PDB file of C-alpha atoms in Angstrom:
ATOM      1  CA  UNK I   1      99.545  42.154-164.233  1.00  0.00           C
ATOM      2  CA  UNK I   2      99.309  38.373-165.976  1.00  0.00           C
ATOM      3  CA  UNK I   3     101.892  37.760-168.430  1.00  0.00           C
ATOM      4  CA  UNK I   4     101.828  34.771-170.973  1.00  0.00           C
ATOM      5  CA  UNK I   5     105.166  33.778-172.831  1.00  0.00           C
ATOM      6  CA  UNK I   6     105.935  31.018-174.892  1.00  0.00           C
ATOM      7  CA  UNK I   7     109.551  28.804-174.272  1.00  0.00           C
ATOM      8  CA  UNK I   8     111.276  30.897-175.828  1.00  0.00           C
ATOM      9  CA  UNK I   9     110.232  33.850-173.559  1.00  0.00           C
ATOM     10  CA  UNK I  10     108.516  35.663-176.289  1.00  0.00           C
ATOM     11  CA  UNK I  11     105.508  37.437-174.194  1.00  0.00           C
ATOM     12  CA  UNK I  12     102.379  36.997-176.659  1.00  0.00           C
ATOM     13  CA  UNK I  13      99.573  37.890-173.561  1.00  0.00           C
ATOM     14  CA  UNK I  14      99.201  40.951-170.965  1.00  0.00           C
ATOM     15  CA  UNK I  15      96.542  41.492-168.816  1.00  0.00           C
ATOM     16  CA  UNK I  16      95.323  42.958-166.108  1.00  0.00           C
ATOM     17  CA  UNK I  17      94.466  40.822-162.767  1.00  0.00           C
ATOM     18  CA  UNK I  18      92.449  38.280-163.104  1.00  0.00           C
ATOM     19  CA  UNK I  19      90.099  37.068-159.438  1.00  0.00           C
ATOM     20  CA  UNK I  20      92.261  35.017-157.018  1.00  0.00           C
ATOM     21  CA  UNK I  21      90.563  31.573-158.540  1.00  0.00           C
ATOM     22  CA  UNK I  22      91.011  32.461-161.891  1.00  0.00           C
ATOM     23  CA  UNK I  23      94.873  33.474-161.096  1.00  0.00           C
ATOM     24  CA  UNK I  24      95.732  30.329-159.188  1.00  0.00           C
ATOM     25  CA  UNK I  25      94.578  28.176-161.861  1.00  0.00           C
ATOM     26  CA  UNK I  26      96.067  29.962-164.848  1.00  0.00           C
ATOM     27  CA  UNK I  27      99.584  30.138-162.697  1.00  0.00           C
ATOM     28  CA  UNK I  28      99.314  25.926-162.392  1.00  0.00           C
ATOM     29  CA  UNK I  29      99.017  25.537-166.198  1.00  0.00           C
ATOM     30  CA  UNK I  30     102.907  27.299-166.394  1.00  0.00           C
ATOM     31  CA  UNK I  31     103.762  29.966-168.683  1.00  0.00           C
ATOM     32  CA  UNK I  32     102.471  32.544-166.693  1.00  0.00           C
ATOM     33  CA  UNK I  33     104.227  35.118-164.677  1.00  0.00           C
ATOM     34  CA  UNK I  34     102.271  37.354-161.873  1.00  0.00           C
ATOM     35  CA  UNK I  35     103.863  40.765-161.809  1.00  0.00           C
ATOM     36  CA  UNK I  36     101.465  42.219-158.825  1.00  0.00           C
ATOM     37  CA  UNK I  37     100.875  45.764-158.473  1.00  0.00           C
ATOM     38  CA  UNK I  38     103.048  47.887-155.808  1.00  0.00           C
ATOM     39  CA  UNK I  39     101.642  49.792-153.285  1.00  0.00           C
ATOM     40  CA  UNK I  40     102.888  53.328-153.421  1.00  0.00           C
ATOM     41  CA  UNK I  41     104.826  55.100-150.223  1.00  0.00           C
ATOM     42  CA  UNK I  42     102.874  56.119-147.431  1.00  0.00           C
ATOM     43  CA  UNK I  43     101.596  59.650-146.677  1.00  0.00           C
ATOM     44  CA  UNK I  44     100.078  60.930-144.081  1.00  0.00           C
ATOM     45  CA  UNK I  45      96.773  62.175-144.452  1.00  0.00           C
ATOM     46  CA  UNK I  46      95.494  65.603-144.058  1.00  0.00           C
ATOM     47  CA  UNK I  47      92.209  66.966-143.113  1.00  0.00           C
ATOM     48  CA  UNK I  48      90.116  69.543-145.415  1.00  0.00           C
ATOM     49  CA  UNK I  49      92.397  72.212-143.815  1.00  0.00           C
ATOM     50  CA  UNK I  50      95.646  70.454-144.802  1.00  0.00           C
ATOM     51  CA  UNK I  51      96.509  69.591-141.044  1.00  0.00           C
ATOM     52  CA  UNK I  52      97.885  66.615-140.617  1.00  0.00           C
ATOM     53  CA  UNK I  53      95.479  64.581-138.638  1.00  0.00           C
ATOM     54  CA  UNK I  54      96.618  62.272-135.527  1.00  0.00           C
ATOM     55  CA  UNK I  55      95.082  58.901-134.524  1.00  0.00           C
ATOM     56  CA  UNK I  56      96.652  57.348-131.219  1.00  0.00           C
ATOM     57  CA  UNK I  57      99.204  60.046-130.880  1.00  0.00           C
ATOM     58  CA  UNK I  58     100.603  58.848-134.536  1.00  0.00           C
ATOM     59  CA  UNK I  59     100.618  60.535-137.689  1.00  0.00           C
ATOM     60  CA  UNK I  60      97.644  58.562-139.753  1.00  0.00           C
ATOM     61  CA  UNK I  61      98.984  57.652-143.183  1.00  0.00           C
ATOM     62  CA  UNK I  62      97.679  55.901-146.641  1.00  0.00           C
ATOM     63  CA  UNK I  63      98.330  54.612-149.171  1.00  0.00           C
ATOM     64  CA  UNK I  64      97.591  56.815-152.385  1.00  0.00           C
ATOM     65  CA  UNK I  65      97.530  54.171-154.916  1.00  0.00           C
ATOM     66  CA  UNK I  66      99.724  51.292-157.048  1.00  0.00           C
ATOM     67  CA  UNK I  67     102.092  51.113-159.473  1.00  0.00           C
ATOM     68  CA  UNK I  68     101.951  48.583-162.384  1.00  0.00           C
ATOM     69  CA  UNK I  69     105.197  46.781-162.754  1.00  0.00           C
ATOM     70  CA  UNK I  70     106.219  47.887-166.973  1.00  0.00           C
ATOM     71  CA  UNK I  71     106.134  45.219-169.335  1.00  0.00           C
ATOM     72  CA  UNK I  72     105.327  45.392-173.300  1.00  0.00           C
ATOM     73  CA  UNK I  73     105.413  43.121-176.130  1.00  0.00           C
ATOM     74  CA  UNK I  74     108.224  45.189-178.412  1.00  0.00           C
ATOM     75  CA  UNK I  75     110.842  45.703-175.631  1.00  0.00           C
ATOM     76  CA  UNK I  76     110.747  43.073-172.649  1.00  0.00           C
ATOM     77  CA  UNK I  77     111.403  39.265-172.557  1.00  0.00           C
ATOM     78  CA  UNK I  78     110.846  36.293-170.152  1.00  0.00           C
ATOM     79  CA  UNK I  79     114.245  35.119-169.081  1.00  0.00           C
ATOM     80  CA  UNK I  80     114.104  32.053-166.020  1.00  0.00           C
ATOM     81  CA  UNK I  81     110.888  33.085-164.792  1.00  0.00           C
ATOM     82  CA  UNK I  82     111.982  37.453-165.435  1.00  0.00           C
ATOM     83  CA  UNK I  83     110.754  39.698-167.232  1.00  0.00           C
ATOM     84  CA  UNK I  84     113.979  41.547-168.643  1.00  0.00           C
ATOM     85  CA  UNK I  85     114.702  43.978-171.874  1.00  0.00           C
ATOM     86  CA  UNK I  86     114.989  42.291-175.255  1.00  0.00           C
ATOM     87  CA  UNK I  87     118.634  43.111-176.441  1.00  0.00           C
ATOM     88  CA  UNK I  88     118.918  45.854-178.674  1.00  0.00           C
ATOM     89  CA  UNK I  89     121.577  46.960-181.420  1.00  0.00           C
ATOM     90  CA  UNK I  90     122.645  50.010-182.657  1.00  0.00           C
ATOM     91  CA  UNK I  91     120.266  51.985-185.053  1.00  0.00           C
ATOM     92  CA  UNK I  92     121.079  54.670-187.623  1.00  0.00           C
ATOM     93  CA  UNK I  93     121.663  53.676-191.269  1.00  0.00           C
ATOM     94  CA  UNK I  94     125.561  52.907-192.028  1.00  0.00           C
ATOM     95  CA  UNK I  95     127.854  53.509-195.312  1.00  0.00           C
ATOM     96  CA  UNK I  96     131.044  51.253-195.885  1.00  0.00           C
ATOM     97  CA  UNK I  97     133.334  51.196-198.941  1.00  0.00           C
ATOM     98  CA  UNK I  98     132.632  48.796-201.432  1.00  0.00           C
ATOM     99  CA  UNK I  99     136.147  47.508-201.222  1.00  0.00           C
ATOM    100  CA  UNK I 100     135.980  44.226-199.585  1.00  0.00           C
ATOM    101  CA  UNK I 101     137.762  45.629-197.010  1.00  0.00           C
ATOM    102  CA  UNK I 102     135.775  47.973-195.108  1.00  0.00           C
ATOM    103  CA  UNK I 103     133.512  46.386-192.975  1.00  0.00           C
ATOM    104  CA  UNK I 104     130.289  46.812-190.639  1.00  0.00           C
ATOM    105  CA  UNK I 105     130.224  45.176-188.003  1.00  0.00           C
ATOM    106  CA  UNK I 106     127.789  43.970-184.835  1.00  0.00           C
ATOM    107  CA  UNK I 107     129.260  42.808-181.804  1.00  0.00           C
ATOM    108  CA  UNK I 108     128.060  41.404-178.365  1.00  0.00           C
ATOM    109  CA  UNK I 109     126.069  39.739-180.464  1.00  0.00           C
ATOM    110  CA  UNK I 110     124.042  36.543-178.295  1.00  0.00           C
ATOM    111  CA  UNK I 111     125.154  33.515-179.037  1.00  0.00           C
ATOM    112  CA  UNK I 112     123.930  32.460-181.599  1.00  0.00           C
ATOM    113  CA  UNK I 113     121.458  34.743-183.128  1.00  0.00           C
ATOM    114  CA  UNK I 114     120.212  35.066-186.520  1.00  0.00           C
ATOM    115  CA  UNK I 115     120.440  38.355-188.383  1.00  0.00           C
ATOM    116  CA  UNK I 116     118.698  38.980-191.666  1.00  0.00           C
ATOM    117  CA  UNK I 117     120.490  40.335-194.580  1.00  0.00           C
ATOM    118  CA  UNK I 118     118.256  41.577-197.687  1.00  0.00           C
ATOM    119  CA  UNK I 119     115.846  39.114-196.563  1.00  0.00           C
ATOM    120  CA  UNK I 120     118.687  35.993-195.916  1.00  0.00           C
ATOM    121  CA  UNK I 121     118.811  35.034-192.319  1.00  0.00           C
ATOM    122  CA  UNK I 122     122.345  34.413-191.168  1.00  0.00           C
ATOM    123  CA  UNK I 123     123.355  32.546-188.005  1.00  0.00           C
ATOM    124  CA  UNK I 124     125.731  34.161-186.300  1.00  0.00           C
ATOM    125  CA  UNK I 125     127.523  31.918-184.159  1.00  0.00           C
ATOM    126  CA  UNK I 126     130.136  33.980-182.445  1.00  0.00           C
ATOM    127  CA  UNK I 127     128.860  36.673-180.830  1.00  0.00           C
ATOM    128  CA  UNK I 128     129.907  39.240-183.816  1.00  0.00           C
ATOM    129  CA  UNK I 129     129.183  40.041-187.554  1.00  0.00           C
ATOM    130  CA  UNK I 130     131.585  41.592-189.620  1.00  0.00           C
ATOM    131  CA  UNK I 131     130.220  42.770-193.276  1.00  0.00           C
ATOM    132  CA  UNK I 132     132.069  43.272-196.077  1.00  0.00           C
ATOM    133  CA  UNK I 133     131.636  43.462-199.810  1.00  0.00           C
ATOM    134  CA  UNK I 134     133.072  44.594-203.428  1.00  0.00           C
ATOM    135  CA  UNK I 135     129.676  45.049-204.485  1.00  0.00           C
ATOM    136  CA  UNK I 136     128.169  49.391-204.235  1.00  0.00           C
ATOM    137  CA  UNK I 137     124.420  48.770-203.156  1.00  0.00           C
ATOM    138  CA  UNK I 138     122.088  49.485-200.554  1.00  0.00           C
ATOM    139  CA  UNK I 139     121.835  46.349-197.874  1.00  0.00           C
ATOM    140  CA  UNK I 140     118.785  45.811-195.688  1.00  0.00           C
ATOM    141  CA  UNK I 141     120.259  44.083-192.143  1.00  0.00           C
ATOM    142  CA  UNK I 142     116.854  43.246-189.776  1.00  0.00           C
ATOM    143  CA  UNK I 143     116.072  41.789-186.943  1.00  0.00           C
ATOM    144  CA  UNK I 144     113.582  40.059-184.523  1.00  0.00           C
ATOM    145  CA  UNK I 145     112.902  38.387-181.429  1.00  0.00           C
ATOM    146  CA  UNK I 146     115.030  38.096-179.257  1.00  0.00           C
ATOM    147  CA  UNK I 147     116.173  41.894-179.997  1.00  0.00           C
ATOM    148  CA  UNK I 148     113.678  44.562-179.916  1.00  0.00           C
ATOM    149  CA  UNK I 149     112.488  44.608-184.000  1.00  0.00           C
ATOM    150  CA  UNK I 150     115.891  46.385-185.594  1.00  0.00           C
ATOM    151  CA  UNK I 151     116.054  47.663-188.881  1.00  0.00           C
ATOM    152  CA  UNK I 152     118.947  49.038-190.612  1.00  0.00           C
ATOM    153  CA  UNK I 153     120.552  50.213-194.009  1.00  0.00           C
ATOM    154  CA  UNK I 154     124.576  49.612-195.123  1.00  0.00           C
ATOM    155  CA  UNK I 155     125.201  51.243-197.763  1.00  0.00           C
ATOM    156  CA  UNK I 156     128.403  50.164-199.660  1.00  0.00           C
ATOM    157  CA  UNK I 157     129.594  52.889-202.295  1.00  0.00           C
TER     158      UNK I 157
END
């Protein structure tokens, strides 16, 4: 499997293999990361009776196929030459009082992010968000890249 990402790890390309030539040369312009298939374990083969058959006084064995290392768009990341999970954040649609007081709050948050509220993006600086408002409504928090796409509702009565 090819992977292209741009610097900030988003990955915007997957592919399958390409030849050896074409790999080499994509690999030198950078961006690229070559997750190569896996062979499976071993087993030994068996003969149309299901006997095991013997070569040399050893069992003979195969290889039954590869596995594909996982990577998507929507939940991995390049991270120093990794692919690794985007973050994610807690999903389910919230209610808070509309007191000023009662808050919702995100935390573990990297450092910084941006969080969008009705829209707004906020930088978040810290590593936590902490909503609160004196104002009943419905509030739309979203986010992107880095995080897996998050979408949620706080609704303040």
């Amino acid at each position: 499997m090819l992977i292209h990402h741009d610097e900030r790890g988003f990955i915007d390309m997957i592919s399958s293999d390409p030849d050896a030539e074409a790999l080499a040369n994509l690999m030198a312009m950078g961006g690229y990361i070559h997750l190569p298939s896996e062979p499976m374990p071993a087993v030994a083969v068996r003969d149309k009776d299901g006997k095991v058959v013997i070569e040399d006084g050893k069992v003979k064995k195969e290889v039954p196929g590869y596995t594909t290392p996982i990577a998507t768009h929507e939940n991995h990341m390049v991270v120093d030459g990794r692919v690794v999970d985007r973050p994610t954040l807690p999903a389910g649609d919230v209610e808070i009082k509309a007191d000023g007081k009662d808050t919702y709050t995100l935390d573990g948050l990297p450092r910084p992010c941006v969080i969008r509220i009705d829209g707004e993006p906020y930088e978040v600086k810290g590593g936590v968000l902490h909503f609160a408002t004196k104002d009943a409504g419905t509030y739309l928090f979203e986010a992107g890249f880095p995080f897996v796409d998050w979408r949620v509702k706080v609704v303040a009565k």
